[in-house]
Amino acid sequence: MIQADGVLKRIMQDDGSLDRARQQAIFQSVPGEMQSPSLCRKVSLTRLEKLIAENQGRTTAEMQNLAGLIRIENVFIYPETGDIVIAGPAEGWTLGRDNAIVGMRSQRPTLQLDDLVAALRAFPPNGKATQVIGCSIDPTDEGLRNMQTYLHKARKPNLLDQRQLAFYADGIRNSLGLQNVQIWGVSPKTHFAGTMVAADYRMKLIGIGLEKTPVRMITYIDKSNPLSVSSNALVRWFFQPDYQCVVLTEDHLGMKIVGESVQLVGENEVVTSEGKRIANASHGNRATKMYARSFTDKYPQIAKKVPVYASLRNLIDMSVVAAYLQKEKVYDKVHWTMDFFGSEEKFPIELGNEIRQADTAVQILHHKQGQLVSFPTGGGVMINPQTALEKENIQYEKKEEISSLRSGAMKNIPADRWWWD
């Protein structure tokens, strides 16, 4: 939850009765023809925008959930009809874990129209491309200075006394204060931004043992050696795209996204007495790398269990699609100015509280080798969609599978239809 003052807070779920009521209400809102799963559902972005504009900006549940798409696998361009079509697996939707709207069968979150519009605005028909979309959650310099002072002066706790350990952890947390949240490339008031921050924050909680691991994996605290972690250490983890490749047709009118698309990377820093962060390449932390590698390797399984990570992957897919449309001058080819989706006044997506700060998480554990204090973590999400479209990451289809899908996708589709199977 993002409070009115801009602070990210964790909230607890209810006993299930509210969820069940919401699930029933959401299920009843799914049109019957969308309840059956589809291996390749198509959505025309240009037709969808036109329909919403004609309805004075009003959207239905099927529009907001993009007809139940749970992944973008293909993009098809049709200059002759003026259509830009995204395609992928789709299902009817319901309420899933963490109050996410998910597919009935897969429990994967559906793509959200507001998120796609946020990505499209980052790469508009006329305008510069956004270099980086992302977020960062990091302690302030003042907080780091205060923490150093506290660690120097505070009485070390008895390792066998849980109350002393908890008091010591609270002292570190209070001295650090709230961490700063920065957002790049999209508005901090969007669902897109909130999803990035939530995924980043929860990943850090898993790393230091404050949130249960969704699957069997290696965490930072599993492999940390308390004797090798200095009192001025700062661990940073951040998500970034990891595409195997983007496959294009020879005429660049069809695209396929291949791969799971997300990896976690880690780095180590130290904090000076002035509260400045500097790289600590000479003293690498093995636990940092092992956690990042384990999270990356298990990302597909984690995304199945925790919707926010599947949503993060969807955001990356949407960003690559948006960058592709701009780079290939698709807007000119189909004569789409995106006047309605591109206007916050006409189609508002900045509907949330602006994210400014987050609670600092601190964990202290009693290891056999001595005391381990999990000092502040930093990092975030860094999406550079253009990287996925660089020459070395692009392949061209060999058996014309994408071309075949594209040529058949628009056959016998009525002009007023914005989605179809």
CSV table of C-alpha atoms in Angstrom, one decimal:
chain,number,residue,atom,x,y,z
A,1,MET,CA,0.0,0.0,0.0
A,2,ILE,CA,1.2,3.5,-0.8
A,3,GLN,CA,0.0,5.9,1.9
A,4,ALA,CA,-1.1,9.5,1.2
A,5,ASP,CA,2.3,10.7,2.4
A,6,GLY,CA,4.1,8.6,-0.2
A,7,VAL,CA,5.4,5.9,2.1
A,8,LEU,CA,5.3,2.3,1.0
A,9,LYS,CA,3.8,0.0,3.7
A,10,ARG,CA,3.2,-3.7,3.9
A,11,ILE,CA,-0.4,-4.8,4.7
A,12,MET,CA,-1.7,-8.1,6.0
A,13,GLN,CA,-4.4,-10.1,4.1
A,14,ASP,CA,-7.8,-10.7,5.7
A,15,ASP,CA,-9.1,-14.1,6.7
A,16,GLY,CA,-10.3,-14.9,3.2
A,17,SER,CA,-13.9,-14.0,3.4
A,18,LEU,CA,-13.4,-10.6,1.7
A,19,ASP,CA,-11.3,-12.3,-1.0
A,20,ARG,CA,-13.9,-14.9,-1.7
A,21,ALA,CA,-16.6,-12.2,-2.1
A,22,ARG,CA,-14.3,-10.2,-4.5
A,23,GLN,CA,-13.5,-13.4,-6.5
A,24,GLN,CA,-17.1,-14.1,-7.1
A,25,ALA,CA,-17.8,-10.5,-8.1
A,26,ILE,CA,-14.8,-10.4,-10.5
A,27,PHE,CA,-15.7,-13.8,-12.0
A,28,GLN,CA,-19.3,-12.6,-12.7
A,29,SER,CA,-17.8,-9.6,-14.6
A,30,VAL,CA,-15.9,-11.8,-17.1
A,31,PRO,CA,-17.8,-12.2,-20.4
A,32,GLY,CA,-18.7,-15.8,-21.1
A,33,GLU,CA,-16.7,-15.8,-24.4
A,34,MET,CA,-13.6,-14.8,-22.5
A,35,GLN,CA,-13.8,-17.4,-19.7
A,36,SER,CA,-12.3,-20.1,-21.9
A,37,PRO,CA,-8.5,-20.1,-22.3
A,38,SER,CA,-6.9,-19.3,-25.6
A,39,LEU,CA,-3.4,-20.1,-26.7
A,40,CYS,CA,-3.2,-17.0,-28.9
A,41,ARG,CA,-5.6,-14.2,-28.3
A,42,LYS,CA,-5.2,-11.0,-30.3
A,43,VAL,CA,-5.8,-7.4,-29.3
A,44,SER,CA,-5.7,-4.5,-31.7
A,45,LEU,CA,-4.3,-1.5,-29.9
A,46,THR,CA,-5.5,0.9,-32.5
A,47,ARG,CA,-9.1,-0.4,-32.5
A,48,LEU,CA,-9.1,-0.5,-28.7
A,49,GLU,CA,-8.0,3.1,-28.4
A,50,LYS,CA,-10.7,4.2,-30.9
A,51,LEU,CA,-13.4,2.4,-29.1
A,52,ILE,CA,-12.5,3.9,-25.7
A,53,ALA,CA,-12.2,7.3,-27.2
A,54,GLU,CA,-15.7,6.9,-28.6
A,55,ASN,CA,-16.9,5.9,-25.1
A,56,GLN,CA,-15.5,9.2,-23.7
A,57,GLY,CA,-12.7,7.3,-21.9
A,58,ARG,CA,-14.9,4.7,-20.2
A,59,THR,CA,-13.5,1.2,-20.1
A,60,THR,CA,-14.9,-2.2,-19.2
A,61,ALA,CA,-13.2,-5.0,-17.2
A,62,GLU,CA,-12.3,-6.8,-20.4
A,63,MET,CA,-10.6,-3.7,-21.7
A,64,GLN,CA,-8.7,-3.1,-18.5
A,65,ASN,CA,-7.5,-6.7,-18.5
A,66,LEU,CA,-6.7,-6.6,-22.2
A,67,ALA,CA,-9.1,-9.5,-22.9
A,68,GLY,CA,-7.4,-11.7,-20.4
A,69,LEU,CA,-3.9,-11.7,-21.9
A,70,ILE,CA,-1.3,-13.1,-19.5
A,71,ARG,CA,1.7,-12.6,-21.7
A,72,ILE,CA,2.7,-10.8,-24.9
A,73,GLU,CA,4.4,-13.3,-27.2
A,74,ASN,CA,3.9,-11.7,-30.6
A,75,VAL,CA,3.4,-8.3,-32.2
A,76,PHE,CA,1.9,-8.0,-35.7
A,77,ILE,CA,1.8,-4.8,-37.8
A,78,TYR,CA,-0.7,-4.2,-40.5
A,79,PRO,CA,0.0,-1.0,-42.5
A,80,GLU,CA,-2.9,-1.8,-44.9
A,81,THR,CA,-5.5,-1.8,-42.2
A,82,GLY,CA,-3.8,0.5,-39.6
A,83,ASP,CA,-3.7,-2.2,-36.9
A,84,ILE,CA,-1.1,-2.9,-34.3
A,85,VAL,CA,-1.9,-6.3,-32.8
A,86,ILE,CA,-0.5,-7.9,-29.6
A,87,ALA,CA,-1.0,-11.6,-29.2
A,88,GLY,CA,-0.4,-14.3,-26.5
A,89,PRO,CA,-2.0,-16.7,-24.2
A,90,ALA,CA,-5.2,-15.6,-22.4
A,91,GLU,CA,-7.7,-16.8,-19.9
A,92,GLY,CA,-10.8,-15.7,-18.0
A,93,TRP,CA,-9.7,-13.9,-14.8
A,94,THR,CA,-10.4,-13.9,-11.1
A,95,LEU,CA,-8.9,-12.6,-7.8
A,96,GLY,CA,-5.6,-14.4,-6.9
A,97,ARG,CA,-2.9,-14.1,-4.3
A,98,ASP,CA,-1.9,-10.7,-3.1
A,99,ASN,CA,-5.2,-9.3,-4.5
A,100,ALA,CA,-3.9,-9.6,-8.0
A,101,ILE,CA,-6.2,-10.1,-11.0
A,102,VAL,CA,-5.0,-13.4,-12.4
A,103,GLY,CA,-5.9,-16.0,-15.0
A,104,MET,CA,-8.4,-18.7,-13.7
A,105,ARG,CA,-6.2,-21.6,-14.7
A,106,SER,CA,-2.6,-20.4,-14.6
A,107,GLN,CA,-3.0,-17.9,-11.7
A,108,ARG,CA,-0.7,-15.6,-13.8
A,109,PRO,CA,-1.6,-11.9,-13.6
A,110,THR,CA,-3.4,-10.5,-16.6
A,111,LEU,CA,-1.9,-7.6,-18.5
A,112,GLN,CA,-3.3,-4.3,-17.5
A,113,LEU,CA,-4.2,-1.6,-20.0
A,114,ASP,CA,-2.9,1.2,-17.7
A,115,ASP,CA,0.5,-0.5,-17.6
A,116,LEU,CA,0.6,-0.8,-21.4
A,117,VAL,CA,-0.3,2.8,-21.9
A,118,ALA,CA,2.4,3.9,-19.4
A,119,ALA,CA,5.0,1.9,-21.5
A,120,LEU,CA,3.7,3.4,-24.8
A,121,ARG,CA,4.0,6.9,-23.4
A,122,ALA,CA,7.6,6.2,-22.6
A,123,PHE,CA,8.2,5.7,-26.3
A,124,PRO,CA,5.7,8.0,-28.0
A,125,PRO,CA,5.0,8.4,-31.7
A,126,ASN,CA,6.7,11.8,-31.7
A,127,GLY,CA,9.3,12.4,-29.1
A,128,LYS,CA,12.5,11.1,-27.6
A,129,ALA,CA,12.8,7.5,-26.4
A,130,THR,CA,13.0,7.0,-22.6
A,131,GLN,CA,16.5,5.7,-21.9
A,132,VAL,CA,15.7,3.9,-18.7
A,133,ILE,CA,12.5,2.8,-17.0
A,134,GLY,CA,13.0,1.8,-13.4
A,135,CYS,CA,13.1,2.5,-9.7
A,136,SER,CA,15.6,2.6,-6.9
A,137,ILE,CA,15.1,2.2,-3.1
A,138,ASP,CA,18.2,3.4,-1.3
A,139,PRO,CA,19.1,4.8,2.2
A,140,THR,CA,19.8,8.5,2.4
A,141,ASP,CA,23.3,9.8,3.1
A,142,GLU,CA,22.1,11.3,6.4
A,143,GLY,CA,20.6,7.9,7.4
A,144,LEU,CA,23.8,6.1,6.6
A,145,ARG,CA,25.8,8.6,8.7
A,146,ASN,CA,23.4,8.2,11.6
A,147,MET,CA,23.7,4.4,11.3
A,148,GLN,CA,27.5,4.6,11.4
A,149,THR,CA,27.3,6.7,14.5
A,150,TYR,CA,24.8,4.3,16.1
A,151,LEU,CA,26.9,1.2,15.4
A,152,HIS,CA,30.0,3.0,16.8
A,153,LYS,CA,28.3,4.0,20.1
A,154,ALA,CA,25.6,1.5,20.7
A,155,ARG,CA,26.1,-1.3,23.2
A,156,LYS,CA,26.4,-4.7,21.4
A,157,PRO,CA,23.5,-7.1,22.3
A,158,ASN,CA,23.8,-10.4,24.0
A,159,LEU,CA,23.4,-12.9,21.1
A,160,LEU,CA,21.3,-15.2,23.3
A,161,ASP,CA,18.9,-12.5,24.3
A,162,GLN,CA,16.2,-12.0,21.7
A,163,ARG,CA,14.9,-8.8,23.3
A,164,GLN,CA,18.4,-7.2,23.1
A,165,LEU,CA,18.7,-8.3,19.5
A,166,ALA,CA,15.4,-6.8,18.6
A,167,PHE,CA,16.2,-3.6,20.4
A,168,TYR,CA,19.5,-3.4,18.5
A,169,ALA,CA,17.8,-4.0,15.2
A,170,ASP,CA,15.3,-1.2,16.0
A,171,GLY,CA,18.1,1.1,16.8
A,172,ILE,CA,19.7,0.5,13.4
A,173,ARG,CA,16.3,0.9,11.6
A,174,ASN,CA,15.5,4.1,13.5
A,175,SER,CA,18.9,5.6,12.8
A,176,LEU,CA,18.5,5.0,9.1
A,177,GLY,CA,15.0,6.3,8.9
A,178,LEU,CA,13.0,5.9,5.7
A,179,GLN,CA,14.7,5.0,2.4
A,180,ASN,CA,14.2,7.2,-0.6
A,181,VAL,CA,12.3,5.8,-3.6
A,182,GLN,CA,13.1,7.2,-7.1
A,183,ILE,CA,11.2,6.4,-10.3
A,184,TRP,CA,12.4,6.9,-13.9
A,185,GLY,CA,10.7,6.8,-17.2
A,186,VAL,CA,7.1,6.5,-16.0
A,187,SER,CA,5.0,8.6,-13.6
A,188,PRO,CA,5.4,7.6,-10.0
A,189,LYS,CA,1.6,7.8,-9.6
A,190,THR,CA,1.0,4.8,-12.0
A,191,HIS,CA,0.3,1.2,-11.3
A,192,PHE,CA,3.4,0.5,-13.4
A,193,ALA,CA,5.6,2.3,-10.9
A,194,GLY,CA,4.0,0.7,-8.0
A,195,THR,CA,4.5,-2.8,-9.4
A,196,MET,CA,8.3,-2.1,-9.9
A,197,VAL,CA,8.7,-0.9,-6.4
A,198,ALA,CA,6.7,-3.7,-4.8
A,199,ALA,CA,8.7,-6.4,-6.7
A,200,ASP,CA,12.0,-4.7,-5.7
A,201,TYR,CA,11.0,-4.3,-2.0
A,202,ARG,CA,9.8,-7.8,-1.6
A,203,MET,CA,12.8,-9.2,-3.3
A,204,LYS,CA,15.0,-7.5,-0.7
A,205,LEU,CA,12.8,-8.8,2.2
A,206,ILE,CA,13.3,-12.4,0.8
A,207,GLY,CA,17.0,-11.9,0.6
A,208,ILE,CA,17.4,-10.9,4.3
A,209,GLY,CA,14.9,-13.4,5.6
A,210,LEU,CA,12.0,-11.1,6.4
A,211,GLU,CA,9.7,-12.7,3.8
A,212,LYS,CA,9.3,-16.5,3.3
A,213,THR,CA,10.9,-17.8,0.1
A,214,PRO,CA,8.1,-18.8,-2.4
A,215,VAL,CA,10.2,-21.7,-3.7
A,216,ARG,CA,13.3,-23.6,-2.5
A,217,MET,CA,16.2,-21.2,-3.2
A,218,ILE,CA,19.4,-19.7,-1.8
A,219,THR,CA,18.9,-16.4,0.0
A,220,TYR,CA,21.5,-13.9,1.1
A,221,ILE,CA,21.3,-14.8,4.8
A,222,ASP,CA,21.7,-18.5,3.9
A,223,LYS,CA,25.2,-18.0,2.7
A,224,SER,CA,26.4,-14.9,4.5
A,225,ASN,CA,29.4,-15.4,6.8
A,226,PRO,CA,29.0,-13.0,9.7
A,227,LEU,CA,32.8,-12.8,10.1
A,228,SER,CA,33.2,-11.5,6.5
A,229,VAL,CA,30.4,-8.9,6.6
A,230,SER,CA,31.8,-5.6,7.8
A,231,SER,CA,29.8,-3.1,9.8
A,232,ASN,CA,29.8,-0.6,6.9
A,233,ALA,CA,28.6,-3.0,4.2
A,234,LEU,CA,25.8,-2.1,1.9
A,235,VAL,CA,24.3,-4.8,-0.4
A,236,ARG,CA,22.5,-3.8,-3.6
A,237,TRP,CA,20.4,-6.0,-5.8
A,238,PHE,CA,18.4,-4.9,-8.9
A,239,PHE,CA,16.3,-6.5,-11.6
A,240,GLN,CA,17.1,-6.0,-15.2
A,241,PRO,CA,15.9,-7.5,-18.5
A,242,ASP,CA,17.5,-10.8,-19.6
A,243,TYR,CA,16.1,-11.6,-23.0
A,244,GLN,CA,17.4,-14.7,-24.9
A,245,CYS,CA,16.5,-12.8,-28.1
A,246,VAL,CA,13.8,-11.0,-30.0
A,247,VAL,CA,12.8,-12.8,-33.3
A,248,LEU,CA,11.7,-10.6,-36.2
A,249,THR,CA,10.2,-11.3,-39.6
A,250,GLU,CA,12.3,-10.1,-42.6
A,251,ASP,CA,10.0,-7.2,-43.2
A,252,HIS,CA,10.0,-6.3,-39.5
A,253,LEU,CA,6.1,-6.4,-39.4
A,254,GLY,CA,6.1,-9.3,-37.0
A,255,MET,CA,7.9,-9.9,-33.7
A,256,LYS,CA,8.2,-12.6,-31.1
A,257,ILE,CA,9.6,-12.2,-27.6
A,258,VAL,CA,11.6,-15.2,-26.4
A,259,GLY,CA,12.8,-16.0,-22.9
A,260,GLU,CA,11.8,-15.3,-19.3
A,261,SER,CA,13.1,-11.8,-19.6
A,262,VAL,CA,14.2,-11.0,-16.0
A,263,GLN,CA,17.4,-11.5,-14.0
A,264,LEU,CA,18.6,-10.3,-10.6
A,265,VAL,CA,22.1,-8.9,-10.3
A,266,GLY,CA,24.0,-7.9,-7.1
A,267,GLU,CA,26.8,-5.7,-6.1
A,268,ASN,CA,28.6,-4.8,-2.9
A,269,GLU,CA,29.4,-1.4,-1.5
A,270,VAL,CA,30.8,0.1,1.7
A,271,VAL,CA,29.6,3.1,3.5
A,272,THR,CA,32.0,5.8,4.6
A,273,SER,CA,31.8,7.7,7.9
A,274,GLU,CA,30.3,10.6,5.9
A,275,GLY,CA,27.4,8.4,4.7
A,276,LYS,CA,28.8,8.0,1.1
A,277,ARG,CA,28.5,4.8,-0.8
A,278,ILE,CA,31.5,3.5,-2.7
A,279,ALA,CA,31.9,0.3,-4.7
A,280,ASN,CA,33.6,-2.6,-2.9
A,281,ALA,CA,34.9,-4.6,-5.8
A,282,SER,CA,38.0,-5.7,-4.0
A,283,HIS,CA,36.0,-7.5,-1.3
A,284,GLY,CA,33.2,-9.3,-3.0
A,285,ASN,CA,30.5,-10.9,-1.0
A,286,ARG,CA,29.8,-14.5,-2.2
A,287,ALA,CA,26.4,-14.5,-0.7
A,288,THR,CA,25.3,-11.5,-2.8
A,289,LYS,CA,26.2,-13.3,-6.0
A,290,MET,CA,24.7,-16.6,-4.9
A,291,TYR,CA,21.3,-15.0,-4.0
A,292,ALA,CA,21.2,-13.1,-7.3
A,293,ARG,CA,22.0,-16.2,-9.3
A,294,SER,CA,19.5,-18.4,-7.4
A,295,PHE,CA,16.7,-15.8,-7.8
A,296,THR,CA,17.4,-15.6,-11.6
A,297,ASP,CA,17.5,-19.3,-12.0
A,298,LYS,CA,14.2,-19.8,-10.1
A,299,TYR,CA,12.5,-16.7,-11.6
A,300,PRO,CA,9.9,-18.7,-13.7
A,301,GLN,CA,8.9,-20.8,-10.6
A,302,ILE,CA,8.8,-17.7,-8.4
A,303,ALA,CA,6.7,-15.8,-10.9
A,304,LYS,CA,4.2,-18.7,-10.8
A,305,LYS,CA,3.9,-18.4,-7.0
A,306,VAL,CA,4.0,-14.6,-6.5
A,307,PRO,CA,2.0,-12.5,-9.0
A,308,VAL,CA,4.1,-9.3,-8.6
A,309,TYR,CA,7.1,-11.0,-10.2
A,310,ALA,CA,5.1,-12.2,-13.2
A,311,SER,CA,3.7,-8.7,-13.5
A,312,LEU,CA,7.3,-7.3,-13.5
A,313,ARG,CA,8.1,-9.6,-16.4
A,314,ASN,CA,4.9,-8.3,-18.2
A,315,LEU,CA,6.1,-4.7,-17.6
A,316,ILE,CA,9.4,-5.5,-19.3
A,317,ASP,CA,7.6,-7.2,-22.2
A,318,MET,CA,5.4,-4.1,-22.7
A,319,SER,CA,8.4,-1.8,-22.5
A,320,VAL,CA,10.2,-3.8,-25.3
A,321,VAL,CA,7.0,-3.7,-27.4
A,322,ALA,CA,6.7,0.0,-27.0
A,323,ALA,CA,10.4,0.6,-27.8
A,324,TYR,CA,10.0,-1.7,-30.9
A,325,LEU,CA,7.0,0.4,-32.2
A,326,GLN,CA,9.0,3.6,-31.9
A,327,LYS,CA,12.3,2.3,-33.3
A,328,GLU,CA,10.6,0.7,-36.3
A,329,LYS,CA,8.5,3.8,-37.0
A,330,VAL,CA,5.4,1.7,-36.7
A,331,TYR,CA,3.3,4.7,-35.8
A,332,ASP,CA,4.0,6.2,-39.2
A,333,LYS,CA,3.4,2.9,-41.0
A,334,VAL,CA,-0.1,2.5,-39.6
A,335,HIS,CA,-0.9,6.3,-39.3
A,336,TRP,CA,-1.5,6.0,-35.5
A,337,THR,CA,-0.9,9.2,-33.5
A,338,MET,CA,-2.0,7.8,-30.2
A,339,ASP,CA,-3.7,11.1,-29.3
A,340,PHE,CA,-6.1,9.5,-26.8
A,341,PHE,CA,-3.8,7.0,-25.0
A,342,GLY,CA,-1.0,9.6,-25.1
A,343,SER,CA,-3.0,12.2,-23.1
A,344,GLU,CA,-3.2,12.0,-19.4
A,345,GLU,CA,-6.1,14.5,-19.5
A,346,LYS,CA,-8.1,12.2,-21.9
A,347,PHE,CA,-7.0,8.9,-20.5
A,348,PRO,CA,-5.7,9.2,-16.9
A,349,ILE,CA,-3.5,6.5,-15.6
A,350,GLU,CA,-1.8,8.5,-12.8
A,351,LEU,CA,-4.4,7.4,-10.3
A,352,GLY,CA,-2.3,6.4,-7.2
A,353,ASN,CA,-0.3,8.2,-4.5
A,354,GLU,CA,3.2,9.2,-5.5
A,355,ILE,CA,5.8,6.8,-4.1
A,356,ARG,CA,8.5,8.7,-2.3
A,357,GLN,CA,9.8,6.6,0.6
A,358,ALA,CA,9.9,3.0,2.0
A,359,ASP,CA,10.4,1.5,5.4
A,360,THR,CA,13.9,0.3,6.1
A,361,ALA,CA,14.2,-3.4,6.7
A,362,VAL,CA,16.8,-4.7,9.1
A,363,GLN,CA,17.4,-8.3,10.2
A,364,ILE,CA,19.6,-9.7,12.9
A,365,LEU,CA,20.3,-13.4,13.2
A,366,HIS,CA,22.3,-15.5,15.6
A,367,HIS,CA,24.7,-17.7,13.7
A,368,LYS,CA,27.1,-20.2,15.1
A,369,GLN,CA,30.0,-18.1,14.0
A,370,GLY,CA,28.7,-15.0,15.7
A,371,GLN,CA,26.3,-12.3,15.1
A,372,LEU,CA,25.1,-11.5,11.7
A,373,VAL,CA,23.5,-8.1,11.1
A,374,SER,CA,21.8,-7.6,7.8
A,375,PHE,CA,22.6,-4.0,7.1
A,376,PRO,CA,20.7,-1.8,4.6
A,377,THR,CA,20.0,-3.0,1.2
A,378,GLY,CA,19.7,-0.9,-1.9
A,379,GLY,CA,19.0,-1.3,-5.6
A,380,GLY,CA,15.9,-1.4,-7.8
A,381,VAL,CA,14.7,-2.2,-11.3
A,382,MET,CA,16.5,-1.0,-14.4
A,383,ILE,CA,14.7,-1.6,-17.7
A,384,ASN,CA,16.5,-0.5,-20.9
A,385,PRO,CA,14.2,-1.9,-23.6
A,386,GLN,CA,16.4,-0.7,-26.4
A,387,THR,CA,19.0,-3.3,-25.3
A,388,ALA,CA,16.7,-6.1,-26.3
A,389,LEU,CA,16.4,-4.6,-29.8
A,390,GLU,CA,20.2,-4.3,-30.4
A,391,LYS,CA,21.6,-6.2,-33.3
A,392,GLU,CA,23.3,-8.9,-31.2
A,393,ASN,CA,20.0,-9.7,-29.4
A,394,ILE,CA,17.9,-10.0,-32.6
A,395,GLN,CA,17.3,-13.1,-34.6
A,396,TYR,CA,15.3,-13.5,-37.8
A,397,GLU,CA,12.7,-16.3,-38.2
A,398,LYS,CA,13.9,-19.3,-40.1
A,399,LYS,CA,10.6,-21.2,-40.8
A,400,GLU,CA,8.3,-18.2,-41.3
A,401,GLU,CA,6.3,-19.2,-38.3
A,402,ILE,CA,5.8,-15.6,-37.2
A,403,SER,CA,4.9,-14.6,-40.8
A,404,SER,CA,2.4,-17.4,-41.0
A,405,LEU,CA,0.7,-16.4,-37.7
A,406,ARG,CA,0.7,-12.8,-38.8
A,407,SER,CA,-0.9,-13.5,-42.2
A,408,GLY,CA,-3.7,-15.6,-40.6
A,409,ALA,CA,-4.4,-13.4,-37.6
A,410,MET,CA,-6.6,-10.8,-39.4
A,411,LYS,CA,-8.6,-13.0,-41.7
A,412,ASN,CA,-12.3,-12.5,-41.6
A,413,ILE,CA,-12.2,-10.2,-38.5
A,414,PRO,CA,-15.0,-7.6,-38.4
A,415,ALA,CA,-13.8,-4.0,-38.5
A,416,ASP,CA,-15.5,-3.2,-35.1
A,417,ARG,CA,-13.8,-6.2,-33.3
A,418,TRP,CA,-11.0,-5.2,-31.0
A,419,TRP,CA,-10.1,-8.7,-29.7
A,420,TRP,CA,-10.4,-12.2,-31.1
A,421,ASP,CA,-9.0,-15.7,-30.8
